[in-house]
């Protein structure tokens, strides 16, 4: 009996057993996985805290977007809600970009995405805007056999250089217009001239020899600009968004004319 007892392993106390299992677990793959998950969660929490509205970065981002928006946007858009929408978008992109590696470079790339001149150009040529409208409606125009859009350009009753334009995708029905006024067109845009004060007078601003304008009011397919924020799917949508929300200016290098703006299938 004595020899049998001497051959048995000594019983471990609970403390010794826990210590042994902790040592074994600390060198296992599972422990590494849990640590990685904890580090990832920590970085995500740090990012989330940084972008909160009361954080320093969140406050700076709010101010930056307020400065970039049109001066009259507070009359038609909930500014705080708009900034929150943008900030949440930035945070989501950052969180999904693998923040545990190359974090600073990824943030720089994200900033470049929002500030690149290619995304929001300072000047948009009017000829490019009219061409984008033709491109957006060319497929439907071919199906319906429309030759050209209806264009209602009006600067006769506007003072100080203001003008408006209505663009309606469908052609006239014979000699009869399908819309009664520019306000009833698919697209209605109102522009004001950009001016610089020189002494006591104001001088129109030009770009490449053409006058420059601000888009201050209008609607696209029934949606009033500023009343509802929607995604810009087409090239035309992106140009309108840049003109109204992004601080871009229209360069009037071409007055809209239905006889100039024909659909591609009609030119063939």
Short mmCIF file of C-alpha atoms in Angstrom, two decimals:
data_model
loop_
_atom_site.label_atom_id
_atom_site.label_comp_id
_atom_site.label_asym_id
_atom_site.label_seq_id
_atom_site.Cartn_x
_atom_site.Cartn_y
_atom_site.Cartn_z
CA UNK A 1 0.00 0.00 0.00
CA UNK A 2 2.87 2.32 0.85
CA UNK A 3 4.60 1.80 -2.52
CA UNK A 4 1.33 2.37 -4.42
CA UNK A 5 0.75 5.69 -2.67
CA UNK A 6 4.30 6.82 -3.44
CA UNK A 7 3.75 6.23 -7.20
CA UNK A 8 0.62 8.46 -7.36
CA UNK A 9 0.91 12.10 -8.66
CA UNK A 10 0.50 14.66 -5.89
CA UNK A 11 -2.93 16.35 -5.89
CA UNK A 12 -2.95 19.99 -7.07
CA UNK A 13 -4.61 22.67 -5.07
CA UNK A 14 -7.25 24.78 -6.83
CA UNK A 15 -4.83 27.71 -6.94
CA UNK A 16 -2.09 25.62 -8.53
CA UNK A 17 -4.53 24.12 -11.04
CA UNK A 18 -5.77 27.56 -12.15
CA UNK A 19 -2.21 28.81 -12.47
CA UNK A 20 -1.26 25.84 -14.63
CA UNK A 21 -4.27 26.24 -16.93
CA UNK A 22 -3.63 29.98 -17.30
CA UNK A 23 -0.03 29.31 -18.32
CA UNK A 24 -1.14 26.71 -20.85
CA UNK A 25 -3.87 28.96 -22.28
CA UNK A 26 -1.56 31.97 -22.58
CA UNK A 27 0.57 30.11 -25.11
CA UNK A 28 -2.36 28.80 -27.17
CA UNK A 29 -3.76 30.14 -30.46
CA UNK A 30 -7.06 30.93 -28.74
CA UNK A 31 -5.39 33.44 -26.44
CA UNK A 32 -3.81 35.23 -29.42
CA UNK A 33 -7.22 35.39 -31.12
CA UNK A 34 -8.88 36.89 -28.03
CA UNK A 35 -6.09 39.47 -27.67
CA UNK A 36 -6.45 40.47 -31.34
CA UNK A 37 -10.19 40.87 -30.89
CA UNK A 38 -9.63 43.06 -27.84
CA UNK A 39 -7.14 45.26 -29.69
CA UNK A 40 -9.51 45.59 -32.66
CA UNK A 41 -12.37 46.57 -30.33
CA UNK A 42 -10.15 49.11 -28.59
CA UNK A 43 -9.26 50.80 -31.90
CA UNK A 44 -12.90 50.84 -33.02
CA UNK A 45 -13.90 52.41 -29.71
CA UNK A 46 -11.16 55.02 -30.10
CA UNK A 47 -12.37 55.84 -33.61
CA UNK A 48 -15.97 56.04 -32.42
CA UNK A 49 -15.03 58.37 -29.57
CA UNK A 50 -12.95 60.57 -31.89
CA UNK A 51 -15.90 61.09 -34.22
CA UNK A 52 -18.49 61.82 -31.55
CA UNK A 53 -20.02 65.26 -31.88
CA UNK A 54 -18.53 66.39 -28.56
CA UNK A 55 -14.99 65.20 -29.45
CA UNK A 56 -12.35 67.59 -30.76
CA UNK A 57 -12.22 65.94 -34.19
CA UNK A 58 -16.00 65.82 -34.45
CA UNK A 59 -16.26 69.52 -33.61
CA UNK A 60 -13.62 70.44 -36.19
CA UNK A 61 -15.33 68.31 -38.83
CA UNK A 62 -18.66 69.96 -38.05
CA UNK A 63 -17.14 73.40 -38.50
CA UNK A 64 -15.42 72.38 -41.74
CA UNK A 65 -18.65 71.15 -43.28
CA UNK A 66 -20.58 74.19 -42.09
CA UNK A 67 -18.01 76.43 -43.80
CA UNK A 68 -18.28 74.42 -47.03
CA UNK A 69 -22.08 74.57 -47.26
CA UNK A 70 -24.01 77.36 -49.03
CA UNK A 71 -24.76 80.30 -46.76
CA UNK A 72 -28.52 79.85 -47.16
CA UNK A 73 -28.62 76.10 -46.51
CA UNK A 74 -29.60 76.55 -42.85
CA UNK A 75 -32.96 77.83 -44.08
CA UNK A 76 -33.83 74.57 -45.83
CA UNK A 77 -31.72 71.81 -44.25
CA UNK A 78 -31.23 70.66 -40.67
CA UNK A 79 -27.51 71.47 -40.52
CA UNK A 80 -26.79 69.32 -37.47
CA UNK A 81 -28.53 66.35 -39.06
CA UNK A 82 -26.65 66.83 -42.32
CA UNK A 83 -23.28 66.98 -40.58
CA UNK A 84 -24.17 63.89 -38.56
CA UNK A 85 -24.99 62.04 -41.78
CA UNK A 86 -21.61 62.94 -43.30
CA UNK A 87 -19.64 62.17 -40.15
CA UNK A 88 -21.31 58.78 -39.79
CA UNK A 89 -20.39 58.02 -43.40
CA UNK A 90 -16.75 58.90 -42.75
CA UNK A 91 -16.68 56.84 -39.56
CA UNK A 92 -18.20 53.82 -41.32
CA UNK A 93 -15.63 53.94 -44.11
CA UNK A 94 -12.80 54.26 -41.63
CA UNK A 95 -14.06 51.43 -39.40
CA UNK A 96 -14.36 49.12 -42.42
CA UNK A 97 -10.93 49.94 -43.82
CA UNK A 98 -8.82 47.82 -41.45
CA UNK A 99 -7.90 50.46 -38.91
CA UNK A 100 -5.43 48.24 -37.08
CA UNK A 101 -2.90 48.67 -39.91
CA UNK A 102 -1.63 51.80 -41.67
CA UNK A 103 -4.26 53.85 -39.87
CA UNK A 104 -2.78 57.28 -40.50
CA UNK A 105 -2.28 56.68 -44.22
CA UNK A 106 -5.85 55.45 -44.55
CA UNK A 107 -7.13 58.59 -42.85
CA UNK A 108 -5.07 60.74 -45.24
CA UNK A 109 -6.52 58.85 -48.21
CA UNK A 110 -10.02 59.38 -46.84
CA UNK A 111 -9.44 63.11 -46.45
CA UNK A 112 -8.15 63.29 -50.03
CA UNK A 113 -11.35 61.58 -51.19
CA UNK A 114 -13.40 64.43 -49.70
CA UNK A 115 -11.12 67.26 -50.82
CA UNK A 116 -9.93 66.22 -54.29
CA UNK A 117 -10.62 68.73 -57.05
CA UNK A 118 -11.76 65.85 -59.27
CA UNK A 119 -14.61 65.04 -56.87
CA UNK A 120 -15.83 68.63 -56.45
CA UNK A 121 -14.47 70.96 -59.14
CA UNK A 122 -14.39 74.68 -58.47
CA UNK A 123 -15.76 75.54 -61.91
CA UNK A 124 -18.28 73.62 -64.03
CA UNK A 125 -18.76 74.64 -67.65
CA UNK A 126 -22.39 75.20 -68.65
CA UNK A 127 -21.78 73.23 -71.87
CA UNK A 128 -20.79 70.20 -69.71
CA UNK A 129 -23.95 70.56 -67.64
CA UNK A 130 -26.24 70.65 -70.70
CA UNK A 131 -24.33 67.71 -72.24
CA UNK A 132 -24.77 65.69 -69.03
CA UNK A 133 -28.54 66.31 -69.16
CA UNK A 134 -28.63 64.98 -72.73
CA UNK A 135 -26.61 61.90 -71.73
CA UNK A 136 -28.87 61.17 -68.75
CA UNK A 137 -32.01 61.14 -70.92
CA UNK A 138 -30.61 59.75 -74.19
CA UNK A 139 -31.74 56.15 -73.62
CA UNK A 140 -35.35 57.12 -72.89
CA UNK A 141 -35.26 59.63 -75.75
CA UNK A 142 -34.27 56.87 -78.17
CA UNK A 143 -37.13 54.67 -76.96
CA UNK A 144 -39.68 57.48 -77.23
CA UNK A 145 -38.15 58.93 -80.41
CA UNK A 146 -37.61 62.38 -78.92
CA UNK A 147 -35.47 64.61 -81.11
CA UNK A 148 -34.44 67.19 -78.52
CA UNK A 149 -35.40 68.36 -75.02
CA UNK A 150 -37.49 71.42 -74.35
CA UNK A 151 -35.38 74.31 -73.09
CA UNK A 152 -36.77 77.43 -71.44
CA UNK A 153 -34.02 79.96 -70.83
CA UNK A 154 -35.08 83.22 -69.21
CA UNK A 155 -32.98 86.28 -68.43
CA UNK A 156 -35.32 88.98 -69.77
CA UNK A 157 -37.25 89.62 -66.56
CA UNK A 158 -34.28 89.13 -64.25
CA UNK A 159 -32.23 92.04 -62.99
CA UNK A 160 -28.55 92.26 -62.08
CA UNK A 161 -27.56 89.27 -64.23
CA UNK A 162 -29.81 86.63 -62.68
CA UNK A 163 -31.20 83.96 -65.01
CA UNK A 164 -33.19 80.71 -64.88
CA UNK A 165 -33.43 77.69 -67.14
CA UNK A 166 -35.95 74.87 -67.46
CA UNK A 167 -34.94 71.53 -69.02
CA UNK A 168 -37.63 69.03 -70.00
CA UNK A 169 -36.52 65.70 -71.42
CA UNK A 170 -39.52 65.11 -73.68
CA UNK A 171 -39.72 66.85 -77.06
CA UNK A 172 -42.57 69.18 -77.94
CA UNK A 173 -45.72 67.49 -79.24
CA UNK A 174 -45.68 68.96 -82.72
CA UNK A 175 -45.75 72.71 -82.25
CA UNK A 176 -47.28 72.44 -78.78
CA UNK A 177 -45.08 72.54 -75.71
CA UNK A 178 -45.65 69.80 -73.13
CA UNK A 179 -44.83 72.19 -70.31
CA UNK A 180 -46.21 75.65 -69.70
CA UNK A 181 -43.24 77.22 -67.91
CA UNK A 182 -39.69 76.59 -66.75
CA UNK A 183 -41.01 75.80 -63.25
CA UNK A 184 -42.91 72.79 -64.64
CA UNK A 185 -39.91 71.29 -66.42
CA UNK A 186 -38.16 68.14 -65.19
CA UNK A 187 -35.27 70.37 -64.16
CA UNK A 188 -35.52 73.99 -63.08
CA UNK A 189 -32.39 75.92 -62.08
CA UNK A 190 -31.98 79.53 -60.96
CA UNK A 191 -28.58 81.23 -60.97
CA UNK A 192 -27.17 84.44 -59.53
CA UNK A 193 -24.02 86.18 -60.82
CA UNK A 194 -20.80 86.07 -58.81
CA UNK A 195 -19.31 89.51 -58.21
CA UNK A 196 -16.28 91.04 -56.56
CA UNK A 197 -16.47 94.40 -54.82
CA UNK A 198 -13.94 96.83 -56.26
CA UNK A 199 -14.02 100.06 -54.31
CA UNK A 200 -17.66 101.16 -54.26
CA UNK A 201 -18.73 99.07 -57.23
CA UNK A 202 -19.22 95.37 -57.89
CA UNK A 203 -17.56 93.71 -60.87
CA UNK A 204 -18.77 90.38 -62.36
CA UNK A 205 -16.36 87.49 -61.84
CA UNK A 206 -15.24 85.67 -64.98
CA UNK A 207 -13.44 82.40 -65.71
CA UNK A 208 -11.74 81.87 -69.06
CA UNK A 209 -13.55 84.95 -70.30
CA UNK A 210 -17.04 83.76 -69.31
CA UNK A 211 -19.29 85.01 -66.47
CA UNK A 212 -19.53 82.90 -63.32
CA UNK A 213 -22.76 82.03 -61.47
CA UNK A 214 -24.07 80.49 -58.25
CA UNK A 215 -26.90 77.93 -58.28
CA UNK A 216 -29.20 79.20 -55.50
CA UNK A 217 -32.55 77.54 -56.15
CA UNK A 218 -34.25 74.89 -58.25
CA UNK A 219 -35.62 71.37 -58.49
CA UNK A 220 -34.70 68.11 -60.23
CA UNK A 221 -37.45 65.62 -61.10
CA UNK A 222 -39.78 67.11 -58.51
CA UNK A 223 -37.23 67.22 -55.70
CA UNK A 224 -36.55 70.76 -54.48
CA UNK A 225 -32.84 71.37 -53.97
CA UNK A 226 -32.02 71.58 -50.28
CA UNK A 227 -35.28 70.04 -49.08
CA UNK A 228 -34.09 66.47 -49.41
CA UNK A 229 -30.61 64.99 -49.56
CA UNK A 230 -30.36 62.11 -52.02
CA UNK A 231 -27.61 60.09 -53.65
CA UNK A 232 -26.14 61.39 -56.89
CA UNK A 233 -26.31 58.45 -59.29
CA UNK A 234 -25.72 60.06 -62.69
CA UNK A 235 -23.08 62.49 -63.93
CA UNK A 236 -25.77 65.17 -64.18
CA UNK A 237 -26.84 64.54 -60.55
CA UNK A 238 -23.23 64.90 -59.39
CA UNK A 239 -22.80 68.19 -61.23
CA UNK A 240 -26.00 69.59 -59.67
CA UNK A 241 -24.89 68.40 -56.21
CA UNK A 242 -21.51 70.08 -56.70
CA UNK A 243 -23.15 73.34 -57.80
CA UNK A 244 -25.69 73.48 -54.96
CA UNK A 245 -23.99 71.73 -52.03
CA UNK A 246 -20.31 71.59 -52.96
CA UNK A 247 -19.54 75.24 -53.61
CA UNK A 248 -18.86 74.84 -57.34
CA UNK A 249 -19.62 77.67 -59.77
CA UNK A 250 -21.22 77.57 -63.21
CA UNK A 251 -19.20 79.09 -66.04
CA UNK A 252 -21.64 80.29 -68.71
CA UNK A 253 -19.70 79.29 -71.81
CA UNK A 254 -22.86 78.19 -73.66
CA UNK A 255 -26.45 79.45 -73.40
CA UNK A 256 -28.86 76.47 -73.36
CA UNK A 257 -30.56 76.11 -76.74
CA UNK A 258 -32.85 73.25 -77.78
CA UNK A 259 -31.59 73.45 -81.37
CA UNK A 260 -28.06 72.85 -80.10
CA UNK A 261 -29.06 70.20 -77.54
CA UNK A 262 -30.22 67.28 -79.68
CA UNK A 263 -30.26 63.63 -78.61
CA UNK A 264 -27.54 61.33 -80.05
CA UNK A 265 -29.90 59.09 -82.09
CA UNK A 266 -31.30 62.19 -83.84
CA UNK A 267 -27.80 63.23 -84.94
CA UNK A 268 -27.04 59.81 -86.48
#
